[in-house]
Coordinates of C-alpha atoms and ligand atoms in Angstrom, one line a residue:
X238 CA 74.6 77.7 61.6
X239 CA 71.2 75.5 62.2
X240 CA 69.8 74.3 58.8
X241 CA 65.9 75.4 58.6
X242 CA 63.9 73.0 56.3
X243 CA 62.0 75.0 54.2
X244 CA 59.4 72.7 51.8
X245 CA 59.8 74.0 47.9
X246 CA 57.5 72.4 45.4
X247 CA 58.1 72.8 42.0
X248 CA 55.2 73.0 39.2
X249 CA 56.7 73.3 35.8
X250 CA 53.4 72.9 33.8
X251 CA 52.9 73.8 30.3
X252 CA 54.9 75.2 27.1
X253 CA 57.9 76.7 28.3
X254 CA 57.1 76.4 32.0
X255 CA 59.7 73.3 32.6
X256 CA 62.3 74.9 31.0
X257 CA 62.2 78.4 32.9
X258 CA 61.4 76.1 35.9
X259 CA 64.5 73.9 35.4
X260 CA 66.7 77.2 35.6
X261 CA 64.7 77.9 39.5
X262 CA 65.4 74.8 40.1
X263 CA 69.2 74.7 39.4
X264 CA 69.3 78.3 41.5
X265 CA 67.9 76.3 44.3
X266 CA 70.1 73.5 44.4
X267 CA 73.1 75.9 44.0
X268 CA 72.2 77.6 47.5
X269 CA 71.5 74.4 48.9
X270 CA 75.0 73.1 48.3
X271 CA 76.5 76.4 48.6
X272 CA 75.0 78.3 51.6
X273 CA 73.8 76.4 54.9
X274 CA 70.1 76.2 53.7
X275 CA 68.3 73.2 53.4
X276 CA 65.3 73.2 50.7
X277 CA 63.4 70.3 50.0
X278 CA 62.6 70.1 46.5
X279 CA 59.8 68.4 44.8
X280 CA 58.5 68.6 41.5
X281 CA 54.9 67.9 40.5
X282 CA 52.9 67.9 37.1
X283 CA 50.2 70.4 36.8
X284 CA 47.9 72.0 33.8
X285 CA 47.8 70.3 30.3
X286 CA 51.1 68.3 31.5
X287 CA 48.7 66.5 34.7
X288 CA 45.9 66.2 31.8
X289 CA 48.2 63.8 29.6
X290 CA 49.3 62.4 32.8
X291 CA 46.3 61.9 35.1
X292 CA 43.6 62.8 33.0
X293 CA 42.7 66.2 35.2
X294 CA 44.6 69.3 35.5
X295 CA 45.7 68.7 39.1
X296 CA 45.5 65.7 41.2
X297 CA 44.3 65.8 44.6
X298 CA 47.7 64.4 46.1
X299 CA 49.5 67.6 44.2
X300 CA 47.0 69.7 45.4
X301 CA 47.6 68.8 48.9
X302 CA 51.1 68.6 48.4
X303 CA 50.6 72.7 47.5
X304 CA 48.8 73.3 50.8
X305 CA 52.0 71.6 53.1
X306 CA 54.6 73.8 51.2
X307 CA 56.2 77.0 52.5
X308 CA 56.5 77.9 48.5
X309 CA 55.1 76.9 45.8
X310 CA 56.5 78.1 42.3
X311 CA 54.8 77.2 39.0
X312 CA 55.7 77.9 35.4
X313 CA 52.9 78.0 33.6
X314 CA 49.8 76.5 32.6
X315 CA 47.8 75.8 29.3
X316 CA 48.2 75.5 25.5
X317 CA 46.8 74.9 22.4
X318 CA 46.7 71.5 22.3
X319 CA 44.2 71.3 25.5
X320 CA 42.0 74.4 23.6
X321 CA 39.0 72.4 22.7
X322 CA 38.9 70.6 26.2
X323 CA 35.4 71.3 27.9
X324 CA 35.9 74.9 30.0
X325 CA 36.1 72.6 33.3
X326 CA 38.5 70.5 32.6
X327 CA 41.1 72.9 30.7
X328 CA 45.0 73.5 32.2
X329 CA 44.2 76.5 33.8
X330 CA 41.7 75.7 35.9
X331 CA 44.1 73.8 37.9
X332 CA 45.6 77.3 38.5
X333 CA 42.1 79.2 39.3
X334 CA 41.7 76.3 41.8
X335 CA 44.8 76.5 43.7
X336 CA 44.2 80.2 43.7
X337 CA 40.9 79.9 45.3
X338 CA 41.5 76.8 47.6
X339 CA 44.6 78.3 48.6
X340 CA 42.8 81.9 49.8
X341 CA 45.6 83.5 47.7
X342 CA 43.5 86.8 47.2
X343 CA 46.2 89.2 46.9
X344 CA 48.4 88.9 43.8
X345 CA 51.5 91.3 43.4
X346 CA 52.8 92.3 40.1
X347 CA 55.7 94.5 40.5
X348 CA 56.9 96.3 36.5
X349 CA 60.4 97.1 37.4
X350 CA 62.5 98.5 34.3
X351 CA 65.7 97.7 34.4
X352 CA 68.1 100.4 33.7
X353 CA 69.9 97.7 31.0
X354 CA 66.8 97.5 29.6
X355 CA 65.4 100.5 28.9
X356 CA 65.8 100.0 25.2
X357 CA 64.1 96.9 24.8
X358 CA 60.9 98.9 25.5
X359 CA 58.4 99.9 22.6
X360 CA 58.1 103.0 25.0
X361 CA 60.5 106.4 25.0
X362 CA 63.4 105.9 27.2
X363 CA 62.5 108.7 29.1
X364 CA 59.0 107.3 30.0
X365 CA 60.1 104.0 31.4
X366 CA 63.3 104.9 32.9
X367 CA 63.6 104.6 36.1
X368 CA 59.9 102.7 36.3
X369 CA 58.7 101.1 39.3
X370 CA 55.1 100.2 40.2
X371 CA 53.5 97.4 41.7
X372 CA 50.3 96.3 40.5
X373 CA 47.9 94.7 43.4
X374 CA 45.5 92.5 41.7
X375 CA 42.8 90.8 43.5
X376 CA 42.6 86.7 42.9
X377 CA 40.0 85.3 44.3
X378 CA 36.9 87.2 43.6
X379 CA 35.1 89.2 40.7
X380 CA 34.1 87.7 37.4
X381 CA 36.6 85.0 37.3
X382 CA 34.7 82.9 40.0
X383 CA 31.3 84.5 40.4
X384 CA 28.4 82.6 40.1
X385 CA 25.6 82.0 37.8
X386 CA 27.9 81.4 35.1
X387 CA 27.7 79.1 32.2
X388 CA 26.8 78.3 28.3
X389 CA 23.1 78.2 28.0
X390 CA 20.9 76.8 25.1
X391 CA 18.0 80.1 23.8
X392 CA 15.7 79.2 21.0
X393 CA 16.4 79.7 17.4
X394 CA 19.8 78.3 17.7
X395 CA 21.0 80.6 20.0
X396 CA 23.3 80.6 23.0
X397 CA 23.7 82.9 25.9
X398 CA 27.6 83.1 27.6
X399 CA 26.9 83.8 31.4
X400 CA 29.5 85.5 33.9
X401 CA 29.1 87.2 37.2
X402 CA 31.0 89.8 39.1
X403 CA 30.3 90.6 42.2
X404 CA 32.8 92.1 45.1
X405 CA 31.8 92.5 48.9
X406 CA 33.2 94.7 51.4
X407 CA 35.7 92.8 53.2
X408 CA 36.7 91.5 49.6
X409 CA 37.6 95.0 48.5
X410 CA 39.3 96.0 52.0
X411 CA 41.3 93.6 52.5
X412 CA 42.7 93.6 49.3
X413 CA 43.0 97.5 49.5
X414 CA 44.6 97.0 53.4
X415 CA 47.3 95.0 51.2
X416 CA 47.6 97.7 48.7
X417 CA 47.8 100.5 51.4
X418 CA 50.3 99.1 53.3
X419 CA 52.5 98.0 50.4
X420 CA 52.3 101.9 49.5
X421 CA 53.5 102.8 52.7
X422 CA 57.0 101.4 52.2
X423 CA 57.1 102.5 48.7
X424 CA 56.1 106.0 47.6
X425 CA 53.0 106.4 49.8
X426 CA 50.4 106.7 46.5
X427 CA 47.8 104.3 45.7
X428 CA 45.8 104.3 42.6
X429 CA 42.5 102.2 42.8
X430 CA 40.9 101.1 39.4
X431 CA 37.4 100.4 38.8
X432 CA 34.7 101.0 36.2
X433 CA 32.4 102.9 39.1
X434 CA 31.0 105.0 35.6
X435 CA 29.2 101.7 34.3
X436 CA 29.5 99.0 37.0
X437 CA 27.6 99.1 40.5
X438 CA 30.2 96.2 41.5
X439 CA 32.8 99.2 40.9
X440 CA 30.7 102.0 42.5
X441 CA 31.3 99.9 45.7
X442 CA 34.8 99.1 44.9
X443 CA 35.8 103.1 44.8
X444 CA 33.4 103.8 48.2
X445 CA 35.0 100.5 50.4
X446 CA 38.6 101.6 49.2
X447 CA 37.8 105.2 50.6
X448 CA 36.4 104.0 53.6
X449 CA 39.1 102.0 54.6
X450 CA 41.8 104.8 53.7
X451 CA 39.5 107.5 55.6
X452 CA 39.5 105.1 58.3
X453 CA 43.1 103.3 58.9
X454 CA 45.4 104.9 56.2
X455 CA 45.0 108.6 56.4
X456 CA 48.3 109.9 55.4
X457 CA 48.2 107.0 52.4
X458 CA 48.0 109.3 49.0
X459 CA 44.6 107.8 47.5
X460 CA 42.9 108.2 44.1
X461 CA 40.4 106.9 41.5
X462 CA 40.9 106.2 38.0
X463 CA 38.8 104.1 35.7
X464 CA 40.4 101.3 34.6
X465 CA 40.3 102.3 30.8
X466 CA 41.7 105.5 31.6
X467 CA 44.2 103.8 33.6
X468 CA 45.0 101.5 30.8
X469 CA 46.0 104.7 28.8
X470 CA 47.8 106.3 31.8
X471 CA 50.3 103.8 31.6
X472 CA 51.5 104.5 28.2
X473 CA 50.9 108.1 28.3
X474 CA 52.9 108.7 31.6
X475 CA 53.6 105.3 33.2
X476 CA 56.0 106.8 36.3
X477 CA 52.9 108.8 37.3
X478 CA 52.4 105.4 39.2
X479 CA 53.2 104.1 42.6
X480 CA 50.4 101.2 43.8
X481 CA 48.1 100.1 41.5
X482 CA 44.8 98.3 43.1
X483 CA 42.5 96.1 40.8
X484 CA 40.2 93.6 40.8
X485 CA 40.7 90.3 39.2
X486 CA 39.9 91.2 35.7
X487 CA 41.3 94.8 35.2
X488 CA 44.5 93.4 37.0
X489 CA 45.1 90.7 34.8
X490 CA 45.0 93.3 32.0
X491 CA 46.6 96.4 33.3
X492 CA 49.4 94.2 34.5
X493 CA 50.3 92.4 31.2
X494 CA 50.2 96.3 29.9
X495 CA 52.6 97.4 32.6
X496 CA 54.9 94.2 31.9
X497 CA 55.5 95.3 28.3
X498 CA 56.8 98.6 30.0
X499 CA 59.7 97.2 31.2
X500 CA 60.2 95.7 28.0
X501 CA 59.1 92.0 27.8
X502 CA 56.7 89.9 29.8
X503 CA 59.7 87.8 30.2
X504 CA 60.9 89.9 32.7
X505 CA 58.0 89.9 35.0
X506 CA 57.5 87.7 38.4
X507 CA 54.6 87.5 40.8
X508 CA 53.6 86.5 44.5
X509 CA 50.2 85.8 45.1
X510 CA 49.9 85.5 48.9
X511 CA 47.1 84.5 51.2
X512 CA 45.7 84.9 54.8
X513 CA 47.0 83.6 57.7
X514 CA 46.6 80.2 58.7
X515 CA 46.4 79.2 62.2
X516 CA 50.2 78.6 62.2
X517 CA 50.7 82.0 61.2
X518 CA 51.8 81.0 58.1
X519 CA 50.9 82.8 54.9
X520 CA 50.2 80.4 51.7
X521 CA 51.8 81.5 48.6
X522 CA 52.1 80.6 44.9
X523 CA 54.6 82.1 42.8
X524 CA 55.0 82.2 39.4
X525 CA 55.7 84.7 36.2
X526 CA 53.4 86.6 34.8
X527 CA 53.8 85.5 31.3
X528 CA 52.3 82.1 30.1
X529 CA 53.2 79.1 28.5
X530 CA 54.0 80.6 25.3
X531 CA 53.5 77.7 23.0
X532 CA 55.4 79.6 20.4
X533 CA 58.5 79.1 21.5
X534 CA 58.6 76.1 23.8
X535 CA 61.4 73.3 23.5
X536 CA 63.2 75.8 21.8
X537 CA 65.8 77.3 24.7
X538 CA 65.0 80.9 24.1
X539 CA 62.9 81.5 26.7
X540 CA 63.8 84.5 29.2
X541 CA 63.9 82.3 32.2
X542 CA 64.5 85.8 34.1
X543 CA 60.6 86.3 35.2
X544 CA 60.9 83.0 37.1
X545 CA 63.7 83.9 38.5
X546 CA 62.8 86.5 40.0
X547 CA 59.4 84.8 41.4
X548 CA 61.5 82.5 43.1
X549 CA 63.3 85.7 44.5
X550 CA 59.9 87.1 45.7
X551 CA 59.3 83.5 47.7
X552 CA 62.3 84.1 49.5
X553 CA 61.7 87.6 50.5
X554 CA 57.5 87.1 51.3
X555 CA 57.6 82.8 52.3
X556 CA 60.9 81.8 52.9
X557 CA 61.8 84.2 55.6
X558 CA 65.6 84.3 53.3
X559 CA 65.9 88.6 52.3
X560 CA 69.1 88.5 52.1
X561 CA 69.1 85.5 49.3
X562 CA 66.4 87.4 47.7
X563 CA 69.1 90.3 46.9
X564 CA 71.4 88.1 46.0
X565 CA 69.3 87.0 43.3
X566 CA 67.9 90.6 42.3
X567 CA 71.9 91.6 42.3
X568 CA 72.8 88.2 39.9
X569 CA 70.2 89.2 37.8
X570 CA 71.0 92.9 37.0
X571 CA 74.8 92.0 36.6
X572 CA 73.9 89.5 33.9
X573 CA 72.2 92.5 32.2
X574 CA 75.1 94.7 32.8
X575 CA 77.1 92.3 31.1
X576 CA 75.3 92.6 28.3
X577 CA 73.6 88.8 27.9
X578 CA 70.0 88.8 26.6
X579 CA 67.1 86.1 25.6
X580 CA 66.0 86.8 22.4
X581 CA 62.8 88.8 23.8
X582 CA 65.2 91.7 25.0
X583 CA 68.0 91.2 22.6
X584 CA 69.2 94.9 21.4
X585 CA 72.2 95.6 19.1
X586 CA 75.8 95.3 20.2
X587 CA 74.2 92.3 23.3
X588 CA 75.0 88.7 23.0
X589 CA 72.2 86.4 22.7
X590 CA 71.9 83.5 25.2
X591 CA 69.3 80.4 25.4
X592 CA 67.2 79.8 28.7
X593 CA 69.8 77.5 30.0
X594 CA 73.1 79.7 29.4
X595 CA 71.1 82.4 30.8
X596 CA 70.5 80.2 34.5
X597 CA 74.2 79.3 34.3
X598 CA 74.9 83.2 34.0
X599 CA 73.3 83.7 36.8
X600 CA 74.1 81.2 38.9
X601 CA 77.5 82.5 38.3
X602 CA 77.2 86.1 39.0
X603 CA 75.8 84.5 42.6
X604 CA 78.7 82.4 43.0
X605 CA 81.4 85.7 42.5
X606 CA 79.0 87.2 45.2
X607 CA 79.6 85.3 47.8
X608 CA 83.3 85.3 47.9
Ligands
IPM840 C1 47.7 85.3 34.1 C2 47.2 84.7 33.5 C3 46.0 84.0 33.9 C4 44.8 84.5 34.0 C5 45.7 82.6 33.3 C6 46.6 81.9 32.7 C7 43.9 81.9 33.8 O1 46.8 85.3 32.2 O2 48.1 85.0 35.5 O3 47.5 86.4 34.5 O4 44.0 85.1 33.8 O5 44.7 85.3 35.6
MG841 MG1 47.3 87.3 32.3

């Protein structure tokens, strides 16, 4: 078999980022050794780690390197150490810059409840068992990036905080198209969320999604839901959803909520995909939905599964390695079947293991499946 070189950039970042990315690196190195693959791995600083070393959350060099990679896998950015920095210098800016400048407008966040972990959810088993939702979050628009923004002085020692929320027809329709296309491969249902009862941008969102559906996706079942109602419905009856479509801010919140339905934020991967460039390549960034979790940093107890499943998404969506992605997903299920759990998903009669032992166990299952 001819080896195909694939450039993968690892950006561990802050907090538990380096610990969970280390497990992904082990798997990639294992794949390089045992399969006819040829990943060229490199690793760079981002977020607070980059601020400490280079005074900026991401250097130009790392930024350009991410442009040239076939897939970028990121751990997490941010932590209390950098909380008091001026807004534009915070670790999170690196992530937002990558999303914006790589034009990664589509963020896919699958919330799947593994049958082995039904008891780890704070919800009743019958509510979450078999849960399989895909949240499609718009990632480069809305209030995260709108201008004007800032904090302005006012009279009488008052200050004004300003952010702007805007969406255009094309921004709405290109993310809605992603949601409809995904729904066609799943259970054919899209629930689009906004606050059209209080926001003009929400009215436009609802109208443009409907226009696109009527024009190009007649057979997909579409319903519109106010975002606050969606938050409630996710707890009441989450299995009513297939694909949830939301803007940047509502998508951020609803995906954290959906993550907890599955038992732990430590289980949820994500893929951020851009438009096709002139060589037909879709830029991409893969990261766990959880953050840097500074409270458990350096303890070797973080759950690496969300990041390992993000690697699986990278193999599937960016690296043309569907089979390898399936192997990883299966190995994750097997370690759960074997009763291994990190601290966040521990339950009675299960074996608590560290971050690195969980990674090793997944590699062990991968090796078994290969023979
Ligand atoms: C996420 C995170 C980020 C966001 C933060 C770290 C900037 O919460 O990816 O969900 O708000 O988008
Ligand atoms: Mg978030």
